Coordinates of C-alpha atoms and ligand atoms in Angstrom, one line a residue:
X13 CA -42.1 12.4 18.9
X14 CA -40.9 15.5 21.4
X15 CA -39.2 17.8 19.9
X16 CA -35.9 17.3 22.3
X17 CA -35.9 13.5 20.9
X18 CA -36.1 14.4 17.8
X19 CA -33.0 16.8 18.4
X20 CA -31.5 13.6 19.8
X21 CA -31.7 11.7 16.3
X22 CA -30.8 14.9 14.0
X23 CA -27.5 15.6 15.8
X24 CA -26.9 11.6 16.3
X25 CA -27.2 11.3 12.1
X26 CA -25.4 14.6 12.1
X27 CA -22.7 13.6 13.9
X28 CA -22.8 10.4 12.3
X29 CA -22.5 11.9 8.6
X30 CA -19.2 14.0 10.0
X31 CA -17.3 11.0 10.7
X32 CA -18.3 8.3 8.2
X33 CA -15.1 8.7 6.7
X34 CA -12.8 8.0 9.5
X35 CA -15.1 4.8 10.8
X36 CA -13.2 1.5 11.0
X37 CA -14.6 -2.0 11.6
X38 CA -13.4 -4.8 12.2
X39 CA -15.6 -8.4 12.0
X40 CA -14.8 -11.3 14.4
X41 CA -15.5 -15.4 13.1
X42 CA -15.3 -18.5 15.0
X43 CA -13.9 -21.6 13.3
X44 CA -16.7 -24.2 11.6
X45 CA -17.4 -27.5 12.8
X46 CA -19.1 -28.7 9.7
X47 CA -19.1 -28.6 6.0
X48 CA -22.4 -26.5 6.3
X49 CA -21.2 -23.8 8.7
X50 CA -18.2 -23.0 6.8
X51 CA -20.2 -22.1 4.2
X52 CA -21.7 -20.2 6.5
X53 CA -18.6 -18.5 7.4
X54 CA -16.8 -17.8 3.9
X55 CA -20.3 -16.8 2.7
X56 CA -20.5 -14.1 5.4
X57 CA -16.4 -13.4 5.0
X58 CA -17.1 -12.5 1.3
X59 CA -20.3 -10.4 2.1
X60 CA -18.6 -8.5 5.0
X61 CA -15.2 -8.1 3.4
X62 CA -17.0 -5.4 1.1
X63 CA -16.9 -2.5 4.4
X64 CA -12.8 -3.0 3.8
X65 CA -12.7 -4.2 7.9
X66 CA -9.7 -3.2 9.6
X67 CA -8.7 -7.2 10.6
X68 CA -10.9 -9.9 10.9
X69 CA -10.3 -11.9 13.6
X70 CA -11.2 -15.7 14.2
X71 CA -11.9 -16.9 18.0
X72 CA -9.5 -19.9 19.3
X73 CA -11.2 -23.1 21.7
X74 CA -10.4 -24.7 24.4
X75 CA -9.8 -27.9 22.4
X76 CA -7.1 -28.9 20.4
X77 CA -9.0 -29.6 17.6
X78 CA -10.8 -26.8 17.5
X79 CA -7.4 -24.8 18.0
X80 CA -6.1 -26.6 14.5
X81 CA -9.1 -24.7 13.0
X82 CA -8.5 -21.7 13.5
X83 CA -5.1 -21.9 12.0
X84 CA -6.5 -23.3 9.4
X85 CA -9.7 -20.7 8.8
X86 CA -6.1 -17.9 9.2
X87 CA -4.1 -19.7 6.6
X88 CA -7.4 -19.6 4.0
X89 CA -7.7 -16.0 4.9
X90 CA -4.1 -15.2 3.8
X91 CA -4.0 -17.6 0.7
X92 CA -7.9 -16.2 -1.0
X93 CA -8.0 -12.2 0.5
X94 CA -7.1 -9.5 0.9
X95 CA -8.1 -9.4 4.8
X96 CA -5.9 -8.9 7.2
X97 CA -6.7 -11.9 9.7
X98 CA -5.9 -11.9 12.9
X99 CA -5.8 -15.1 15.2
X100 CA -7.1 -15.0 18.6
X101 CA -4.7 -17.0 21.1
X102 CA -5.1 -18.3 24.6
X103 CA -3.1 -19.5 27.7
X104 CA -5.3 -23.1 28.6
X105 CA -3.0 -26.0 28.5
X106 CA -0.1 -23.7 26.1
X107 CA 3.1 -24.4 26.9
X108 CA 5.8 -21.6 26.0
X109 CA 7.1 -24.1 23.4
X110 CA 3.6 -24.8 21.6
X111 CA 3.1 -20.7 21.8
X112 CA 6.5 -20.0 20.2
X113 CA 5.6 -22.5 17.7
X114 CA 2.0 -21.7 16.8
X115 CA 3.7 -17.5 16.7
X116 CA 6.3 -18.6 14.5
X117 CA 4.1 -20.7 12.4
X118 CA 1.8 -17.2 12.1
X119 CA 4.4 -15.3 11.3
X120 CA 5.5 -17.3 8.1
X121 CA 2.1 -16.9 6.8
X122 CA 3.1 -13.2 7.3
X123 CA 0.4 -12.8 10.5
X124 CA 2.1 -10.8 12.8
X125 CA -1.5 -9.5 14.9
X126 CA -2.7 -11.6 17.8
X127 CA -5.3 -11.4 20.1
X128 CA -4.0 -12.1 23.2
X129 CA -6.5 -14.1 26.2
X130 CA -6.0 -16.1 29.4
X131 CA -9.2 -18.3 27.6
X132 CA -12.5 -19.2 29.9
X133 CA -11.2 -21.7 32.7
X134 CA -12.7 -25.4 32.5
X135 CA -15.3 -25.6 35.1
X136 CA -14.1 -25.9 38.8
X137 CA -10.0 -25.4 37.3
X138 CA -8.6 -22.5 38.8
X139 CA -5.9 -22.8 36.9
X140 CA -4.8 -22.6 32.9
X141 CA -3.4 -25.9 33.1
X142 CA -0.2 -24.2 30.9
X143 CA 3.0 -21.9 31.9
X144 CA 0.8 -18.6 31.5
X145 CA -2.1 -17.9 34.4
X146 CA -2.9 -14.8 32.8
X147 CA -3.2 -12.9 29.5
X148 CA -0.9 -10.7 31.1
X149 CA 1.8 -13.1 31.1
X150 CA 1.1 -14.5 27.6
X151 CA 1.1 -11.0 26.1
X152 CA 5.0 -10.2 27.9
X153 CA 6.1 -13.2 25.5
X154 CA 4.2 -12.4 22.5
X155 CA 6.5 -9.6 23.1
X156 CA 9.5 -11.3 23.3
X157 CA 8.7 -13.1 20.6
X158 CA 8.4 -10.1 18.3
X159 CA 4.6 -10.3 17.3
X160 CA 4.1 -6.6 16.5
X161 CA 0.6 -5.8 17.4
X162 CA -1.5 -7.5 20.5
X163 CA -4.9 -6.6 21.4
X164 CA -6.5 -7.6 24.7
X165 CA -9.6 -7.9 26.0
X166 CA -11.0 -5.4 28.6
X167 CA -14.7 -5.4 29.9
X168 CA -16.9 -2.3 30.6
X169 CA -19.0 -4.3 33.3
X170 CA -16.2 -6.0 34.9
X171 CA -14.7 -9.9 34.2
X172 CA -16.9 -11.8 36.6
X173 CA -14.0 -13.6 38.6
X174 CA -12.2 -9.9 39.1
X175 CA -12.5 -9.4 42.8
X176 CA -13.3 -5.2 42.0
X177 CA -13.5 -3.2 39.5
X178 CA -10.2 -1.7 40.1
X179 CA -8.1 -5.3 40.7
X180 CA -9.5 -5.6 36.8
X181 CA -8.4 -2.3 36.0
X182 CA -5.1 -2.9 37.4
X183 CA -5.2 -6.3 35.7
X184 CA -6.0 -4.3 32.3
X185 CA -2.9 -1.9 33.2
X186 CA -0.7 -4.8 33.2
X187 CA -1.7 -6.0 30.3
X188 CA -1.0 -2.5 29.1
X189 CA 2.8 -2.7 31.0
X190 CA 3.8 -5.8 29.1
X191 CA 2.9 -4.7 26.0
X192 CA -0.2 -4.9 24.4
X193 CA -0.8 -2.2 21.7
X194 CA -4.9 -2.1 21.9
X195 CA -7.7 -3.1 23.3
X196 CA -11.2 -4.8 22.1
X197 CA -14.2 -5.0 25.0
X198 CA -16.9 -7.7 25.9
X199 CA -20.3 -6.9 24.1
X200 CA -22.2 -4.5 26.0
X201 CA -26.0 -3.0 25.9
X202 CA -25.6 -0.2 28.2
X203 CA -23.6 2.5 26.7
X204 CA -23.2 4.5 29.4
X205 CA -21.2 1.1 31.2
X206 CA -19.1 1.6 27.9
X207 CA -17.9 5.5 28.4
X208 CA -17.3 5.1 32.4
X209 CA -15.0 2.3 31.9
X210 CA -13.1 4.7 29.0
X211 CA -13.0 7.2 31.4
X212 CA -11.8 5.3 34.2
X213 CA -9.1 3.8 31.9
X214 CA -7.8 7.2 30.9
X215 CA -7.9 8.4 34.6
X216 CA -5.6 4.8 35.3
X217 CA -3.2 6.1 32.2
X218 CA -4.5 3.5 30.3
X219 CA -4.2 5.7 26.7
X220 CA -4.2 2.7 24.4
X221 CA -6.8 2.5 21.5
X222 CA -10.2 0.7 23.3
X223 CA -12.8 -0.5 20.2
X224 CA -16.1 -1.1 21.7
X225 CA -17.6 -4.9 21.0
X226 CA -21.1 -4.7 19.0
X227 CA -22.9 -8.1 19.4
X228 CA -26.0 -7.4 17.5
X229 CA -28.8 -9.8 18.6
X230 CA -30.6 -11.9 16.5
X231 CA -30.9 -15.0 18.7
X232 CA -32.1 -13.4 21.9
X233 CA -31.8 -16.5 24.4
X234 CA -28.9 -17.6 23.5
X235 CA -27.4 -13.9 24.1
X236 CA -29.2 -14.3 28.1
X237 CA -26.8 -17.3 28.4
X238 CA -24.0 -15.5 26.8
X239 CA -24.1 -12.6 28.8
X240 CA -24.7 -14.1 32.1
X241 CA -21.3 -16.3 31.8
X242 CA -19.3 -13.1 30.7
X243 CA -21.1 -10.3 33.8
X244 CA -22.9 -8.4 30.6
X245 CA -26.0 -7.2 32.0
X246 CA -28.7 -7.1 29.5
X247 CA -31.3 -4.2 30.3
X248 CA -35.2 -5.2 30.8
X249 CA -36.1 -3.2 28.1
X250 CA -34.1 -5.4 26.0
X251 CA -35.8 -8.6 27.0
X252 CA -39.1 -6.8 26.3
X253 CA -38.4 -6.1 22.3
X254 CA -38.0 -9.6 22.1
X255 CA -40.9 -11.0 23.6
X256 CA -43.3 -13.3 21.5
X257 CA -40.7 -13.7 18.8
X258 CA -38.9 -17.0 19.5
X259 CA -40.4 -18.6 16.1
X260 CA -39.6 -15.4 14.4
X261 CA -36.2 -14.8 13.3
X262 CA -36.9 -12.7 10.9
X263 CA -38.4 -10.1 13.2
X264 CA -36.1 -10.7 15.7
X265 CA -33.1 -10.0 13.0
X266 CA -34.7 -7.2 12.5
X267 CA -34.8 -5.3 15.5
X268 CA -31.1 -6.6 16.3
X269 CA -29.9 -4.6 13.8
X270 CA -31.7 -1.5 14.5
X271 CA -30.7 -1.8 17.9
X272 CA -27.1 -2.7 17.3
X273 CA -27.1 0.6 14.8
X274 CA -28.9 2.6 17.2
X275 CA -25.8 1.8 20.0
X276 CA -23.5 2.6 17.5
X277 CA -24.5 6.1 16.3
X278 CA -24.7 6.8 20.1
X279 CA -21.0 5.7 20.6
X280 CA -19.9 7.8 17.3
X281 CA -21.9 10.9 19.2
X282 CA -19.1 10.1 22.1
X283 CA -16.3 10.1 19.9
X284 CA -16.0 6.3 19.0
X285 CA -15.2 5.9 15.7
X286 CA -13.6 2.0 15.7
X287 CA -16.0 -1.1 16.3
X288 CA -15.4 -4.5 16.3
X289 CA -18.5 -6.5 15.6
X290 CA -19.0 -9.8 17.2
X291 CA -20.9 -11.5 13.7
X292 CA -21.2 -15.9 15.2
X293 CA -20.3 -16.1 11.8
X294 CA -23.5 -14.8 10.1
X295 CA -23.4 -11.4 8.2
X296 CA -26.7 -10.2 8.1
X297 CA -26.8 -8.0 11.3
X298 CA -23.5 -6.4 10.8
X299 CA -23.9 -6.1 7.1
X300 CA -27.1 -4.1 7.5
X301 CA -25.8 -1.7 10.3
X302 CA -22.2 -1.3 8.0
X303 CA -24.2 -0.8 4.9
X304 CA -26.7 2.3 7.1
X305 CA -23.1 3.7 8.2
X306 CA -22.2 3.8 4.6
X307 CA -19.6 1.6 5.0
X308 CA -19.3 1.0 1.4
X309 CA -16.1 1.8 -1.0
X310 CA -14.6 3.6 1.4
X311 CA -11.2 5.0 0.0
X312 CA -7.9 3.5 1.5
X313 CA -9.1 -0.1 2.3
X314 CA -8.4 -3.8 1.0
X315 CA -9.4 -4.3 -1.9
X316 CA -12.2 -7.5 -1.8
X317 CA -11.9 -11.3 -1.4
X318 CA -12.4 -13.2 -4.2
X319 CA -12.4 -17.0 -2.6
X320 CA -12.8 -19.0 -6.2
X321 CA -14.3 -22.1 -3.9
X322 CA -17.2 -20.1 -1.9
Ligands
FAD6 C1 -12.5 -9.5 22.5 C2 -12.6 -10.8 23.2 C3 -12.2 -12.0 22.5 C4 -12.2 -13.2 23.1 N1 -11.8 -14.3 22.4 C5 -11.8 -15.5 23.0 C6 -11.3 -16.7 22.3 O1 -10.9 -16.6 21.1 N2 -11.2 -17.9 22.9 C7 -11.6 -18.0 24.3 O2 -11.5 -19.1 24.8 N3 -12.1 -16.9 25.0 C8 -12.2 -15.7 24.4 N4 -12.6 -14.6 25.1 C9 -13.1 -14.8 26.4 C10 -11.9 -14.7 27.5 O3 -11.0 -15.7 27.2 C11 -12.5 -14.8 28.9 O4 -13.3 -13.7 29.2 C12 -11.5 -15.1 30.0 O5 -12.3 -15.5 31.1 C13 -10.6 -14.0 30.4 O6 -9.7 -13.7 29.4 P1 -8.7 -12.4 29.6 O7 -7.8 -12.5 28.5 O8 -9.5 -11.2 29.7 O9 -8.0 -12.8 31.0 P2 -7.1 -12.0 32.0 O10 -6.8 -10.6 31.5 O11 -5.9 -12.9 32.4 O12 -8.1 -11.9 33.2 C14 -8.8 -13.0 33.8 C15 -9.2 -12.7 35.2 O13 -8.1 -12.7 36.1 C16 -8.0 -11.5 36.8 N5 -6.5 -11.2 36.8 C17 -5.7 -11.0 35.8 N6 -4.4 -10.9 36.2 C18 -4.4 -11.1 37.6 C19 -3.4 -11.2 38.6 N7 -2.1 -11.0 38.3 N8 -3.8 -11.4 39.8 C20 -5.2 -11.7 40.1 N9 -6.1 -11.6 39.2 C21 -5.8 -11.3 37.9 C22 -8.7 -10.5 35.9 O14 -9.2 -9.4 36.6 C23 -9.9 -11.4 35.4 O15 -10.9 -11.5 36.4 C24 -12.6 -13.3 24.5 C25 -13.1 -12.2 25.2 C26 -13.0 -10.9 24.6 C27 -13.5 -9.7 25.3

C-alpha cells in the first residue's frame, strides 16, 4: 500500500473513533409474506435492536393486503419493544378519509413518525389513483393532521421520472414547504453523488436533517434490478467484486459488508454521522458494519426488545 492510501485509512478510522459516540442508525424492514420470513424479520429485529437504532421503519405496498401488514408488523413493534417504529405511508389509491384513519389509528398506538411517499406508480398509470399525486401533497395533510415528525425521501442521483435535477430539487423543497421535518435518500454507491446533492440542497435552503441510505449488498443481481428501476447507478468496479460468486453467498455477504462499511467511514470523514440502513429484512450485513462502528451499548438509547414469541 502507498503511503498516501494508507493516510487515507488512518485519518478515516481516526475520524471514525472521534465520532462513534454521536452515530445514529436507523434499520428499515419490509412486512412478511410467510410464516418463514417473519421469522426472518423478528429474528433480525431482535439482533439489530442491540445498536439502540434511532426508529425502525417498515416499508408499506402497493396492495391492500400488504398495507394491513405493515400495521400489523407496527402494532407488534409497540406491544414487544422498545423500538421506536415508524410506518412508511404512501399516496396510491389513499383517499384523505383512509389516510386520516390509518394516522389516527397510528397515533393511538402512540406512533406519531411517518414516512411520507407518493409510492412507485403501477405500470403505464400516471396517476396515484387517490386524492394526493404527490408526497408533497400527502405530507401538507400529515400536517394537518398533527403527525409530529415526517421524513421524505430525496435521491442523490435524481428520481428517474423528474424531468431535471433541479424540477426534483424543487420538488424536494416543497416537500420541505409543507412540512416535512427530515429527509432519508435512495441507496447509493457513489459517494461523491451523495455530498453534491447535500450541497446542492443547502445552496436551495434545504437545511433539514438528510440521512444517507446504506443498502449493503449481499445479493448482487437483484441490487442491478433494484437500482436500475430507482436511477441508482451502480459503478463497474462494483459489478467486478462480484463476479464468479452467484453460488456463493457467503463470499458475496462478505464483501457487502466491507463495502457497505467502507462507504460509511467515508461519509463520517464528510461529516455524516446519521444512517439509515436498507436491511430486506436480514441482519447480517448491517449487524456486522454496526458492530465495526462499535455500535454497541451506546449510552442514551432504548433499552432492548425482548419479543417472548421469537
Ligand atoms: C427512503 C425511501 C423509502 C421508501 N419507501 C417506500 C415504501 O414504503 N413503499 C413504496 O411503495 N415505495 C417506497 N419508496 C419508493 C418511492 O415511493 C418511489 O421512489 C416513488 O417513485 C417516489 O416517491 P416520492 O415520495 O419520492 O415521490 P414524490 O416526491 O412525489 O416525487 C415523485 C416524482 O414526481 C416529481 N414531482 C413531485 N412533485 C411534482 C410536481 N408538483 N410537479 C411535477 N413533478 C413533481 C418528482 O420530481 C419525482 O420525479 C421509498 C423510497 C425511499 C427513498
Amino acid at each position: 500500500m502507498g503511503l498516501t492510501a494508507a493516510r487515507l485509512l488512518e485519518t478515516l478510522n481516526r475520524q471514525w473513533e472521534k465520532v462513534e459516540d454521536r452515530l445514529n442508525v436507523s434499520f428499515e424492514f419490509f412486512p412478511p409474506n410467510s410464516p418463514e420470513m417473519a421469522d426472518t424479520l423478528w429474528q433480525s429485529v431482535v439482533k439489530l435492536a442491540k445498536f439502540k437504532p434511532q426508529f425502525v421503519s417498515v416499508t408499506y405496498g402497493a396492495n391492500r393486503s400488504t398495507r394491513d401488514r405493515t400495521h400489523a408488523v407496527i402494532e407488534r413493534l409497540v406491544q414487544e419493544t422498545d423500538l421506536t417504529p415508524v410506518p412508511h405511508l404512501t399516496c396510491i389509491d389513499a383517499s384523505r378519509e383512509e389516510i386520516a384513519d390509518i394516522v389516527s389509528r397510528y397515533r393511538q398506538l402512540g406512533v406519531n413518525h411517518i414516512v411520507a411517499l407518493r409510492g412507485d406508480l403501477p405500470a403505464s398509470a400516471t396517476q396515484t389513483g387517490g386524492d394526493f399525486q404527490y408526497a408533497s401533497d400527502l405530507v401538507a395533510f400529515l400536517r394537518q393532521q398533527g403527525v409530529e415528525k415526517i421524513s421524505v425521501a430525496a435521491y442523490p442521483e435524481v428520481h428517474p421520472e423528474a424531468r431535471s435535477a433541479r424540477h426534483d430539487l424543487d420538488n424536494l423543497k416543497r416537500k420541505v414547504d409543507a412540512g416535512a421535518t427530515d429527509i432519508i435518500t435512495q441507496f447509493f454507491f457513489d459517494n461523491c453523488a451523495f455530498l453534491r446533492f447535500r450541497d446542492r440542497c443547502r445552496s436551495a435552503g434545504i437545511e433539514l436533517p438528510i440521512t444517507p441510505g446504506i443498502l449493503p449488498v449481499s445479493n448482487y443481481r437483484q441490487v442491478e434490478r433494484f437500482a436500475s428501476g430507482c436511477g441508482t447507478r451502480v459503478p463497474s468496479w462494483m459489478g467486478h467484486l462480484y463476479e464468479g460468486l452467484d453460488d456463493d453467498p457467503e463470499t458475496r455477504r462478505l464483501i457487502g459488508a466491507s463495502l457497505a462499511l467502507e462507504q460509511v467511514k467515508l461519509l463520517i470523514n464528510e461529516g455524516v454521522a446519521d444512517f439509515h440502513f436498507y436491511t430486506l429484512n436480514r441482519a447480517e450485513l448491517s449487524y456486522a458494519i454496526c458492530h465495526a462502528l462499535r455500535l454497541v451499548g451506546l449510552p442514551g438509547r432504548h433499552a432492548a426488545p425482548q419479543l417472548a414469541s421469537v
